[in-house]
Backbone as JSON, one array per atom type, in Angstrom:
{
  "sequence": "XXXXXXXXXXXXXXXXXXXXXXXXXXXXXXXXXXXXXXXXXXXXXXXXXXXXXXXXXXXXXXXXXXXXXXXXXXXXXXXXXXXXXXXXXXXXXXXXXXXXXXXXXXXXXXXXXXXXXXXXXXXXXXXXXXXXXXXXXXXXXXXXXXXXXXXXXXXXXXXXXXXXXXXXXXXXXXXXXXXXXXXXXXXXXXXXXXXXXXXXXXXXXXXXXXXXXXXXXXXXXXXXXXXXXXXXXXXXX",
  "N": [[-64.63, 13.86, 37.22], [-67.74, 12.24, 36.75], [-69.89, 11.36, 34.21], [-73.09, 10.46, 33.32], [-74.86, 9.58, 30.59], [-77.91, 9.35, 29.27], [-78.55, 6.6, 29.79], [-79.67, 3.39, 28.99], [-80.89, 0.2, 29.81], [-81.62, -3.18, 29.26], [-82.84, -6.29, 30.51], [-83.42, -9.7, 30.17], [-85.35, -9.21, 28.23], [-86.79, -7.1, 29.24], [-87.05, -3.64, 29.9], [-84.92, -2.2, 32.16], [-83.55, 0.1, 33.02], [-84.34, 3.4, 32.22], [-83.28, 5.77, 30.2], [-81.31, 7.23, 31.87], [-79.8, 10.03, 33.38], [-77.16, 11.86, 34.79], [-74.66, 13.76, 36.62], [-71.65, 13.45, 38.38], [-69.5, 14.84, 40.84], [-66.08, 15.22, 41.93], [-65.34, 14.85, 45.4], [-67.9, 14.51, 46.27], [-70.29, 12.64, 48.14], [-72.66, 10.4, 47.34], [-75.95, 9.31, 47.76], [-77.71, 6.57, 46.62], [-80.95, 5.93, 46.14], [-84.03, 4.04, 46.29], [-87.0, 2.04, 45.81], [-87.23, -1.57, 46.3], [-86.37, -3.37, 43.39], [-86.21, -1.17, 41.76], [-84.1, -0.69, 40.08], [-81.59, -0.12, 41.0], [-79.37, -1.86, 41.52], [-78.82, -2.77, 38.92], [-78.09, -0.35, 37.74], [-75.76, 0.26, 39.23], [-74.17, -1.85, 38.41], [-73.87, -1.27, 35.74], [-72.42, 1.12, 35.97], [-70.1, 0.16, 37.12], [-68.97, -1.28, 35.11], [-69.66, -3.9, 34.82], [-72.05, -4.54, 33.53], [-72.89, -3.73, 30.16], [-74.33, -0.86, 28.9], [-77.35, -0.69, 26.89], [-77.94, 1.57, 25.47], [-76.61, 4.93, 25.39], [-74.01, 6.64, 27.33], [-71.18, 6.33, 29.54], [-69.09, 8.49, 31.04], [-65.87, 9.1, 32.11], [-63.8, 11.43, 33.38], [-63.6, 12.71, 30.85], [-63.3, 10.53, 29.15], [-64.68, 7.76, 27.39], [-66.31, 5.03, 28.81], [-66.99, 2.75, 27.35], [-65.17, 2.8, 25.28], [-62.63, 2.99, 26.37], [-62.21, 1.05, 28.29], [-60.54, -0.72, 30.0], [-58.53, 0.97, 31.06], [-60.06, 2.93, 32.39], [-61.52, 1.43, 34.26], [-59.57, 0.73, 36.05], [-59.57, 2.77, 37.8], [-61.9, 2.54, 39.15], [-64.0, 1.07, 41.69], [-66.07, -1.46, 43.0], [-68.12, -2.49, 45.56], [-70.08, -5.01, 46.37], [-73.18, -5.91, 48.11], [-73.01, -8.42, 49.36], [-70.66, -11.18, 49.57], [-67.48, -11.9, 47.89], [-65.23, -12.62, 49.38], [-62.65, -15.08, 49.93], [-62.98, -17.89, 51.72], [-60.98, -19.65, 52.73], [-58.63, -18.24, 52.68], [-56.28, -16.17, 54.47], [-56.7, -12.88, 55.92], [-54.57, -11.25, 55.12], [-53.6, -12.74, 52.91], [-55.79, -12.6, 51.21], [-55.9, -9.82, 50.68], [-53.42, -9.48, 49.46], [-53.84, -11.01, 47.19], [-55.88, -9.51, 45.95], [-54.4, -7.23, 45.41], [-52.67, -8.23, 43.48], [-54.51, -8.75, 41.44], [-55.15, -6.17, 40.78], [-52.8, -5.37, 39.72], [-50.84, -4.07, 41.27], [-47.8, -2.51, 42.23], [-45.21, -3.91, 44.33], [-44.36, -2.06, 46.33], [-46.46, -0.23, 46.32], [-48.57, -1.84, 47.19], [-47.61, -2.48, 49.78], [-47.55, 0.05, 51.05], [-50.27, 0.84, 50.88], [-51.46, -1.26, 52.22], [-50.62, -0.93, 54.88], [-51.8, 1.56, 55.4], [-54.61, 1.0, 55.03], [-55.21, -1.18, 56.73], [-54.83, -0.01, 59.18], [-56.59, 2.22, 59.03], [-59.07, 0.98, 58.71], [-59.18, -0.61, 60.88], [-58.08, -3.28, 60.98], [-55.86, -4.57, 61.88], [-55.7, -6.42, 63.97], [-56.71, -8.76, 62.93], [-55.29, -9.55, 60.74], [-53.9, -11.88, 60.09], [-55.79, -13.8, 60.26], [-58.11, -16.36, 59.23], [-60.44, -15.77, 56.62], [-62.94, -16.98, 56.77], [-63.45, -17.17, 59.46], [-64.09, -14.71, 60.4], [-66.1, -12.06, 61.83], [-69.26, -10.69, 60.69], [-69.05, -7.92, 60.44], [-66.25, -7.51, 60.3], [-65.74, -8.9, 57.92], [-67.03, -7.28, 56.06], [-65.4, -5.01, 56.18], [-62.93, -6.01, 55.36], [-63.44, -6.74, 52.68], [-63.95, -4.18, 51.7], [-61.44, -2.99, 52.13], [-59.94, -4.48, 50.28], [-61.02, -3.52, 47.89], [-60.15, -0.92, 47.98], [-57.43, -0.87, 47.72], [-56.15, 0.09, 45.45], [-56.63, 2.73, 45.6], [-59.09, 3.91, 44.38], [-60.69, 6.33, 42.23], [-63.4, 6.46, 41.9], [-65.81, 5.09, 43.83], [-68.06, 2.54, 44.5], [-70.55, 1.53, 46.66], [-72.54, -0.93, 48.11], [-74.93, -1.03, 50.47], [-73.07, -0.42, 52.74], [-72.73, -0.4, 55.58], [-74.25, -2.38, 56.66], [-74.79, -4.86, 59.09], [-72.81, -3.96, 60.78], [-71.84, -2.88, 64.05], [-72.98, -0.1, 66.16], [-70.67, 1.44, 66.88], [-68.76, 0.6, 65.0], [-70.04, 1.45, 62.69], [-69.9, 4.26, 62.98], [-67.14, 4.61, 62.88], [-66.53, 3.67, 60.27], [-68.02, 5.45, 58.72], [-66.73, 7.87, 59.3], [-64.25, 7.32, 58.16], [-64.99, 7.05, 55.42], [-65.95, 9.62, 54.86], [-63.56, 11.06, 55.06], [-61.99, 9.78, 53.09], [-63.49, 10.38, 50.85], [-63.07, 13.04, 50.24], [-61.59, 13.88, 48.02], [-62.51, 12.22, 46.1], [-65.08, 10.3, 44.36], [-67.91, 8.95, 45.8], [-70.39, 6.57, 45.67], [-73.23, 5.46, 47.23], [-75.41, 2.85, 47.76], [-78.32, 2.37, 49.57], [-80.81, 1.39, 52.02], [-81.11, 2.58, 54.35], [-82.04, 5.31, 56.03], [-80.78, 6.75, 57.98], [-78.16, 6.42, 57.31], [-78.01, 7.91, 54.98], [-78.5, 10.5, 55.96], [-76.26, 10.77, 57.6], [-74.04, 10.6, 55.93], [-74.35, 11.43, 53.19], [-73.97, 13.91, 50.62], [-75.64, 14.36, 48.62], [-78.58, 13.15, 46.95], [-79.74, 10.63, 44.85], [-82.65, 9.44, 43.52], [-84.33, 6.67, 42.35], [-87.01, 5.2, 40.56], [-88.85, 2.55, 39.22], [-86.89, 2.27, 37.27], [-86.3, 4.84, 36.45], [-84.83, 8.05, 36.89], [-86.03, 10.01, 39.34], [-85.66, 11.96, 41.2], [-83.24, 14.3, 42.19], [-81.42, 15.57, 44.56], [-80.64, 17.19, 47.73], [-79.96, 15.73, 51.0], [-81.12, 17.35, 53.0], [-83.01, 18.91, 51.59], [-84.59, 16.84, 50.68], [-85.86, 15.99, 53.01], [-87.62, 18.09, 53.43], [-89.8, 17.71, 51.85], [-92.01, 16.66, 53.07], [-94.26, 17.73, 55.74], [-93.31, 17.11, 58.37], [-90.58, 16.98, 58.16], [-89.24, 14.5, 57.77], [-87.15, 12.01, 56.62], [-87.7, 9.36, 55.8], [-90.47, 9.45, 55.49], [-90.63, 11.3, 53.44], [-89.35, 9.86, 51.4], [-91.18, 7.73, 51.05], [-93.38, 9.18, 50.21], [-92.5, 10.19, 47.74], [-92.0, 7.85, 46.21], [-94.47, 6.78, 46.22], [-95.7, 5.14, 48.13]],
  "CA": [[-66.08, 13.96, 36.99], [-68.42, 11.11, 36.11], [-71.09, 11.8, 33.51], [-73.96, 9.38, 32.83], [-75.67, 10.18, 29.53], [-79.0, 8.67, 28.57], [-78.33, 5.16, 29.92], [-80.79, 2.45, 28.87], [-80.44, -1.18, 29.96], [-82.67, -4.21, 29.3], [-82.45, -7.63, 30.95], [-84.51, -10.66, 29.99], [-86.38, -8.65, 27.39], [-87.51, -6.03, 29.93], [-86.23, -2.46, 30.12], [-84.7, -1.98, 33.59], [-83.18, 1.5, 33.17], [-84.93, 4.22, 31.16], [-82.71, 7.08, 29.9], [-80.78, 7.82, 33.11], [-78.82, 11.09, 33.18], [-76.69, 12.65, 35.93], [-73.24, 14.09, 36.64], [-71.11, 13.39, 39.73], [-68.27, 15.6, 40.97], [-65.16, 14.82, 42.98], [-65.67, 15.42, 46.7], [-69.29, 14.21, 46.61], [-70.79, 11.32, 48.54], [-74.01, 10.38, 46.78], [-76.79, 8.18, 48.16], [-78.6, 6.07, 45.58], [-82.13, 5.4, 46.82], [-85.13, 3.55, 45.46], [-87.62, 0.82, 46.33], [-86.73, -2.82, 45.73], [-86.76, -3.54, 41.99], [-86.19, 0.11, 41.04], [-83.01, -0.67, 39.11], [-80.35, 0.36, 41.63], [-78.27, -2.81, 41.28], [-78.5, -2.72, 37.49], [-77.35, 0.89, 37.5], [-74.41, 0.11, 39.79], [-73.41, -2.79, 37.57], [-73.48, -0.51, 34.53], [-71.37, 2.08, 36.34], [-68.87, -0.56, 37.44], [-68.49, -1.97, 33.93], [-70.11, -5.29, 34.81], [-73.0, -4.55, 32.43], [-72.75, -2.72, 29.12], [-75.64, -0.29, 28.58], [-77.84, -0.84, 25.52], [-77.83, 2.9, 24.88], [-76.05, 5.94, 26.27], [-72.57, 6.65, 27.61], [-70.64, 6.63, 30.86], [-67.88, 9.24, 30.76], [-65.02, 9.35, 33.28], [-62.71, 12.35, 33.05], [-63.63, 12.95, 29.39], [-63.1, 9.3, 28.37], [-65.87, 6.91, 27.32], [-66.07, 3.71, 29.39], [-67.11, 1.73, 26.3], [-64.03, 2.88, 24.38], [-61.37, 2.96, 27.12], [-62.71, 0.28, 29.43], [-59.54, -1.22, 30.93], [-57.87, 2.08, 31.76], [-61.01, 3.59, 33.28], [-61.9, 0.55, 35.36], [-58.49, 0.74, 37.05], [-59.86, 3.85, 38.76], [-63.21, 2.26, 39.72], [-64.13, -0.09, 42.57], [-67.47, -1.76, 43.34], [-68.24, -3.42, 46.68], [-71.48, -5.44, 46.46], [-73.71, -6.09, 49.47], [-72.52, -9.68, 49.92], [-69.71, -11.94, 48.77], [-66.2, -11.3, 47.56], [-64.11, -13.18, 50.13], [-62.31, -16.5, 49.81], [-62.96, -18.26, 53.15], [-59.77, -20.36, 53.14], [-57.51, -17.3, 52.72], [-56.19, -15.21, 55.57], [-56.97, -11.5, 55.49], [-53.4, -10.79, 54.37], [-53.56, -13.44, 51.62], [-56.86, -12.03, 50.36], [-55.51, -8.48, 50.23], [-52.32, -9.66, 48.51], [-54.46, -11.49, 45.95], [-56.55, -8.37, 45.33], [-53.35, -6.35, 44.88], [-52.23, -8.84, 42.22], [-55.57, -8.53, 40.45], [-55.07, -4.76, 40.39], [-51.46, -5.15, 39.17], [-50.13, -3.1, 42.09], [-46.39, -2.76, 42.51], [-45.02, -4.32, 45.73], [-44.29, -0.9, 47.24], [-47.81, 0.32, 46.41], [-49.31, -2.74, 48.06], [-47.13, -2.34, 51.15], [-48.0, 1.34, 51.59], [-51.72, 0.85, 51.03], [-51.82, -2.24, 53.24], [-50.44, -0.28, 56.18], [-52.83, 2.61, 55.51], [-55.97, 0.49, 55.13], [-55.4, -2.0, 57.94], [-54.97, 0.93, 60.31], [-57.79, 3.05, 58.87], [-60.27, 0.15, 58.85], [-59.04, -1.37, 62.14], [-57.93, -4.69, 60.62], [-54.55, -5.06, 62.31], [-55.82, -7.57, 64.88], [-57.2, -9.96, 62.22], [-54.6, -9.61, 59.45], [-53.48, -13.26, 59.81], [-56.93, -14.67, 60.54], [-58.84, -16.86, 58.06], [-61.63, -14.97, 56.33], [-64.15, -17.7, 57.18], [-63.63, -17.04, 60.91], [-64.35, -13.31, 60.74], [-67.47, -11.61, 62.03], [-69.83, -10.02, 59.51], [-68.5, -6.58, 60.37], [-64.89, -7.59, 59.79], [-65.8, -9.31, 56.52], [-67.38, -6.08, 55.3], [-64.26, -4.11, 56.13], [-61.88, -6.64, 54.56], [-63.81, -6.57, 51.27], [-63.74, -2.76, 51.38], [-60.0, -2.78, 52.03], [-59.5, -5.04, 49.01], [-61.44, -2.63, 46.82], [-59.49, 0.38, 48.1], [-55.98, -0.99, 47.61], [-55.65, 0.9, 44.33], [-57.1, 4.11, 45.84], [-59.92, 4.29, 43.23], [-61.3, 7.65, 42.22], [-64.85, 6.28, 41.95], [-66.1, 3.95, 44.69], [-69.49, 2.2, 44.58], [-70.77, 0.7, 47.83], [-73.91, -1.4, 48.28], [-75.22, -1.25, 51.89], [-71.73, -0.6, 53.33], [-72.68, -0.55, 57.04], [-75.13, -3.45, 57.13], [-74.1, -5.84, 59.91], [-71.86, -3.32, 61.68], [-72.42, -2.33, 65.28], [-72.98, 1.37, 66.1], [-69.32, 1.99, 66.92], [-68.15, 0.31, 63.71], [-70.66, 2.35, 61.71], [-69.33, 5.6, 63.13], [-65.74, 4.54, 62.42], [-66.51, 3.55, 58.81], [-68.51, 6.71, 58.14], [-65.66, 8.86, 59.41], [-63.26, 6.97, 57.15], [-65.51, 7.35, 54.08], [-65.97, 11.07, 54.69], [-62.19, 11.49, 54.81], [-61.56, 9.26, 51.79], [-64.28, 10.99, 49.79], [-62.81, 14.47, 50.06], [-61.12, 14.13, 46.65], [-62.98, 11.09, 45.3], [-66.53, 10.21, 44.24], [-68.43, 7.75, 46.45], [-71.82, 6.33, 45.46], [-73.68, 4.47, 48.21], [-76.79, 2.39, 47.68], [-78.75, 1.99, 50.91], [-82.2, 1.58, 52.43], [-81.05, 3.12, 55.71], [-82.07, 6.77, 55.93], [-79.76, 7.24, 58.91], [-76.92, 6.43, 56.53], [-78.11, 9.05, 54.06], [-78.34, 11.73, 56.74], [-74.92, 10.83, 58.2], [-72.94, 10.57, 54.97], [-74.54, 11.9, 51.82], [-74.1, 15.31, 50.21], [-76.6, 14.41, 47.52], [-79.44, 11.97, 46.85], [-80.36, 10.25, 43.57], [-83.73, 8.51, 43.82], [-84.89, 6.09, 41.14], [-88.23, 4.38, 40.68], [-89.2, 1.92, 37.93], [-85.82, 2.47, 36.3], [-86.21, 6.24, 36.04], [-84.37, 8.99, 37.91], [-87.16, 10.9, 39.59], [-85.3, 13.0, 42.16], [-81.82, 14.58, 42.36], [-81.54, 16.63, 45.55], [-79.8, 17.02, 48.92], [-80.71, 15.13, 52.11], [-81.92, 18.37, 53.69], [-84.17, 19.24, 50.77], [-85.46, 15.67, 50.65], [-86.68, 16.01, 54.23], [-88.6, 19.18, 53.39], [-90.93, 17.35, 51.0], [-93.17, 16.42, 53.96], [-94.3, 18.74, 56.81], [-92.57, 16.75, 59.58], [-89.14, 16.91, 57.85], [-88.79, 13.14, 58.02], [-86.63, 11.51, 55.36], [-88.41, 8.15, 55.41], [-91.79, 9.87, 55.0], [-90.41, 11.91, 52.12], [-89.07, 8.77, 50.47], [-92.44, 7.02, 50.76], [-94.22, 10.1, 49.44], [-92.0, 10.3, 46.37], [-92.14, 6.6, 45.48], [-95.89, 6.49, 46.11], [-96.16, 4.12, 49.09]],
  "C": [[-66.59, 12.7, 36.31], [-69.72, 11.6, 35.5], [-71.83, 10.56, 32.98], [-74.94, 10.0, 31.85], [-76.66, 9.19, 28.95], [-78.87, 7.14, 28.6], [-79.65, 4.39, 29.84], [-80.22, 1.04, 29.01], [-81.63, -2.12, 30.08], [-82.05, -5.52, 29.77], [-83.65, -8.55, 30.79], [-85.66, -10.11, 29.17], [-87.18, -7.54, 28.02], [-86.57, -4.86, 30.16], [-86.14, -2.19, 31.62], [-84.38, -0.51, 33.88], [-83.66, 2.29, 31.96], [-84.23, 5.58, 31.1], [-82.28, 7.82, 31.16], [-79.69, 8.84, 32.78], [-78.45, 11.72, 34.52], [-75.19, 12.86, 35.8], [-72.77, 14.12, 38.09], [-69.75, 14.08, 39.77], [-67.38, 15.03, 42.07], [-65.49, 15.56, 44.28], [-67.09, 15.17, 47.12], [-69.45, 12.78, 47.12], [-72.27, 11.31, 48.19], [-74.74, 9.13, 47.26], [-77.72, 7.83, 47.0], [-79.76, 5.36, 46.27], [-83.16, 4.91, 45.81], [-85.73, 2.31, 46.09], [-86.99, -0.42, 45.7], [-87.25, -2.97, 44.3], [-86.72, -2.27, 41.18], [-85.14, 0.16, 39.96], [-81.68, -0.23, 39.67], [-79.17, -0.56, 41.33], [-77.86, -2.82, 39.82], [-77.7, -1.48, 37.15], [-75.93, 0.79, 38.02], [-73.56, -0.82, 38.94], [-73.03, -2.16, 36.24], [-72.32, 0.43, 34.84], [-70.05, 1.39, 36.61], [-68.28, -1.3, 36.25], [-68.9, -3.42, 33.84], [-71.15, -5.52, 33.7], [-72.6, -3.48, 31.43], [-74.13, -2.16, 28.79], [-76.04, -0.56, 27.13], [-77.74, 0.47, 24.75], [-77.15, 3.82, 25.89], [-74.57, 5.74, 26.52], [-72.3, 6.88, 29.08], [-69.26, 7.24, 30.63], [-67.14, 9.49, 32.07], [-63.84, 10.21, 32.84], [-62.51, 12.46, 31.54], [-63.35, 11.72, 28.54], [-64.34, 8.42, 28.48], [-65.54, 5.52, 27.84], [-66.11, 2.62, 28.32], [-65.87, 1.68, 25.41], [-62.67, 2.74, 25.08], [-61.57, 2.19, 28.42], [-61.63, -0.09, 30.45], [-58.87, -0.1, 31.72], [-58.81, 2.73, 32.77], [-61.33, 2.72, 34.48], [-60.79, 0.39, 36.39], [-58.75, 1.78, 38.13], [-61.24, 3.69, 39.4], [-63.12, 1.09, 40.7], [-65.6, -0.22, 42.98], [-67.47, -2.81, 44.45], [-69.71, -3.81, 46.81], [-71.89, -5.7, 47.91], [-73.15, -7.35, 50.13], [-71.44, -10.27, 49.01], [-68.38, -11.23, 48.6], [-65.01, -11.88, 48.28], [-63.89, -14.64, 49.78], [-62.09, -17.03, 51.22], [-61.67, -18.9, 53.61], [-58.55, -19.45, 53.22], [-57.48, -16.56, 54.05], [-56.49, -13.82, 55.02], [-55.79, -10.98, 54.66], [-53.36, -11.44, 52.98], [-54.62, -12.89, 50.67], [-56.44, -10.67, 49.82], [-54.34, -8.55, 49.24], [-52.85, -10.13, 47.16], [-55.15, -10.35, 45.21], [-55.53, -7.39, 44.74], [-52.81, -6.9, 43.57], [-53.24, -8.61, 41.11], [-55.53, -7.11, 39.92], [-53.71, -4.39, 39.81], [-50.71, -4.06, 39.93], [-48.66, -3.5, 42.23], [-46.24, -3.12, 43.99], [-45.01, -3.15, 46.71], [-45.66, -0.23, 47.4], [-48.67, -0.53, 47.35], [-48.9, -2.56, 49.52], [-47.64, -1.05, 51.79], [-49.5, 1.33, 51.86], [-52.2, -0.16, 52.06], [-51.7, -1.62, 54.63], [-51.55, 0.75, 56.41], [-54.21, 2.02, 55.79], [-56.19, -0.38, 56.36], [-55.54, -1.12, 59.18], [-56.29, 1.7, 60.22], [-59.07, 2.27, 59.1], [-60.19, -0.81, 60.04], [-58.98, -2.88, 61.87], [-56.64, -5.32, 61.15], [-54.65, -6.33, 63.15], [-56.2, -8.85, 64.17], [-56.42, -10.22, 60.94], [-54.17, -11.04, 59.09], [-54.59, -14.27, 60.05], [-57.59, -15.13, 59.24], [-60.12, -16.07, 57.86], [-62.91, -15.65, 56.82], [-64.44, -17.56, 58.67], [-64.03, -15.63, 61.33], [-65.83, -13.06, 61.02], [-67.96, -10.91, 60.76], [-69.24, -8.62, 59.33], [-67.09, -6.56, 59.83], [-64.87, -7.98, 58.31], [-66.1, -8.12, 55.63], [-66.15, -5.19, 55.11], [-63.1, -4.69, 55.32], [-62.18, -6.5, 53.06], [-63.6, -5.12, 50.83], [-62.26, -2.46, 51.23], [-59.45, -3.32, 50.7], [-59.84, -4.14, 47.84], [-60.64, -1.33, 46.8], [-57.98, 0.32, 47.93], [-55.39, -0.13, 46.51], [-56.05, 2.37, 44.46], [-57.98, 4.61, 44.68], [-60.52, 5.68, 43.37], [-62.81, 7.6, 42.29], [-65.14, 4.98, 42.68], [-67.6, 3.76, 44.79], [-69.68, 1.21, 45.72], [-72.25, 0.34, 47.96], [-74.1, -1.79, 49.75], [-73.92, -1.44, 52.7], [-71.71, -0.84, 54.84], [-73.63, -1.62, 57.56], [-74.31, -4.48, 57.91], [-73.07, -5.25, 60.85], [-72.55, -2.84, 62.94], [-72.3, -0.81, 65.24], [-71.59, 2.0, 66.1], [-68.6, 1.78, 65.59], [-68.73, 1.2, 62.62], [-70.05, 3.74, 61.77], [-67.91, 5.64, 62.58], [-65.69, 4.51, 60.89], [-67.0, 4.83, 58.15], [-67.45, 7.79, 58.18], [-64.57, 8.6, 58.36], [-63.73, 7.36, 55.75], [-65.58, 8.85, 53.84], [-64.57, 11.6, 54.39], [-61.73, 11.05, 53.42], [-62.24, 10.0, 50.65], [-64.01, 12.45, 49.53], [-62.33, 14.8, 48.65], [-61.48, 12.97, 45.73], [-64.49, 11.24, 45.1], [-66.96, 8.89, 44.86], [-69.93, 7.69, 46.23], [-72.24, 5.2, 46.39], [-75.14, 4.13, 47.96], [-77.21, 1.88, 49.05], [-80.25, 2.15, 51.06], [-82.27, 2.27, 53.79], [-80.97, 4.64, 55.64], [-81.09, 7.42, 56.89], [-78.42, 7.37, 58.19], [-76.88, 7.63, 55.6], [-77.84, 10.35, 54.8], [-76.91, 11.89, 57.25], [-73.82, 11.04, 57.17], [-73.14, 11.41, 53.71], [-74.58, 13.42, 51.69], [-75.27, 15.47, 49.24], [-77.36, 13.1, 47.45], [-79.93, 11.82, 45.41], [-81.41, 9.19, 43.89], [-84.32, 7.99, 42.51], [-86.1, 5.23, 41.49], [-88.57, 3.85, 39.29], [-88.17, 2.22, 36.85], [-85.65, 3.88, 35.8], [-85.7, 7.09, 37.19], [-85.46, 10.02, 38.13], [-86.84, 12.02, 40.57], [-83.78, 13.09, 42.27], [-81.76, 15.8, 43.28], [-80.52, 16.42, 46.66], [-80.62, 16.34, 50.01], [-81.62, 16.13, 52.82], [-83.16, 18.73, 52.89], [-85.13, 18.06, 50.63], [-86.38, 15.64, 51.85], [-87.85, 16.99, 54.12], [-89.82, 18.86, 52.54], [-92.19, 17.11, 51.83], [-93.1, 17.4, 55.13], [-93.45, 18.4, 58.03], [-91.06, 16.62, 59.37], [-88.54, 15.54, 58.15], [-88.38, 12.51, 56.68], [-87.36, 10.26, 54.88], [-89.8, 8.49, 54.87], [-91.67, 10.51, 53.62], [-90.17, 10.85, 51.06], [-90.35, 8.07, 50.07], [-93.38, 7.88, 49.94], [-93.81, 10.13, 47.98], [-92.25, 9.02, 45.58], [-93.58, 6.11, 45.44], [-96.4, 5.39, 47.01], [-96.79, 4.82, 50.29]]
}
């Protein structure tokens, strides 16, 4: 279980997050929604340990992130929208480097490498330089690097951007399977993604959590049961 208690975060003298509270359970895939500038990235960076909140607590399995940071972050992974690859490395070299960063034992790396290259369809490019990969492959390689330690809490920023329809379906099926006993938080602007993946929706505006619901209930906010219309209605556009 992940518990977020009264999180406040300021940047550049401006309050970005205002007293955010929620609780996430294992087996949930949660969509984090909000207009540009709402505070989604700041919240994800707080949850990933990149930022330290000014106030409040982040609790993972009864332990406080501020007090047990290194142990807790071993069970977290954050995949930002862009970046993360070293272009001169091959896919294998990059994944081996990420395994070293995570202090994985050789046998753990070997087992997870086989699992992830097959699950994410990377076998054909395992010896290819990262700089030569398509955008879709780059996305999947970064995801594989984050998943080498089988984290219990996975944060993904726009995970299917740049993927073709077939790749999207493949990745969604993988995430649904992986998320059965994990917590996955996905930040996206694509309502199709929310409908296809999410069990739950957290919607923030101006740094405040204004809606915590399901995709189905989100649709019902407007008469035509359209998620995009509901989103615009809630955020006031």
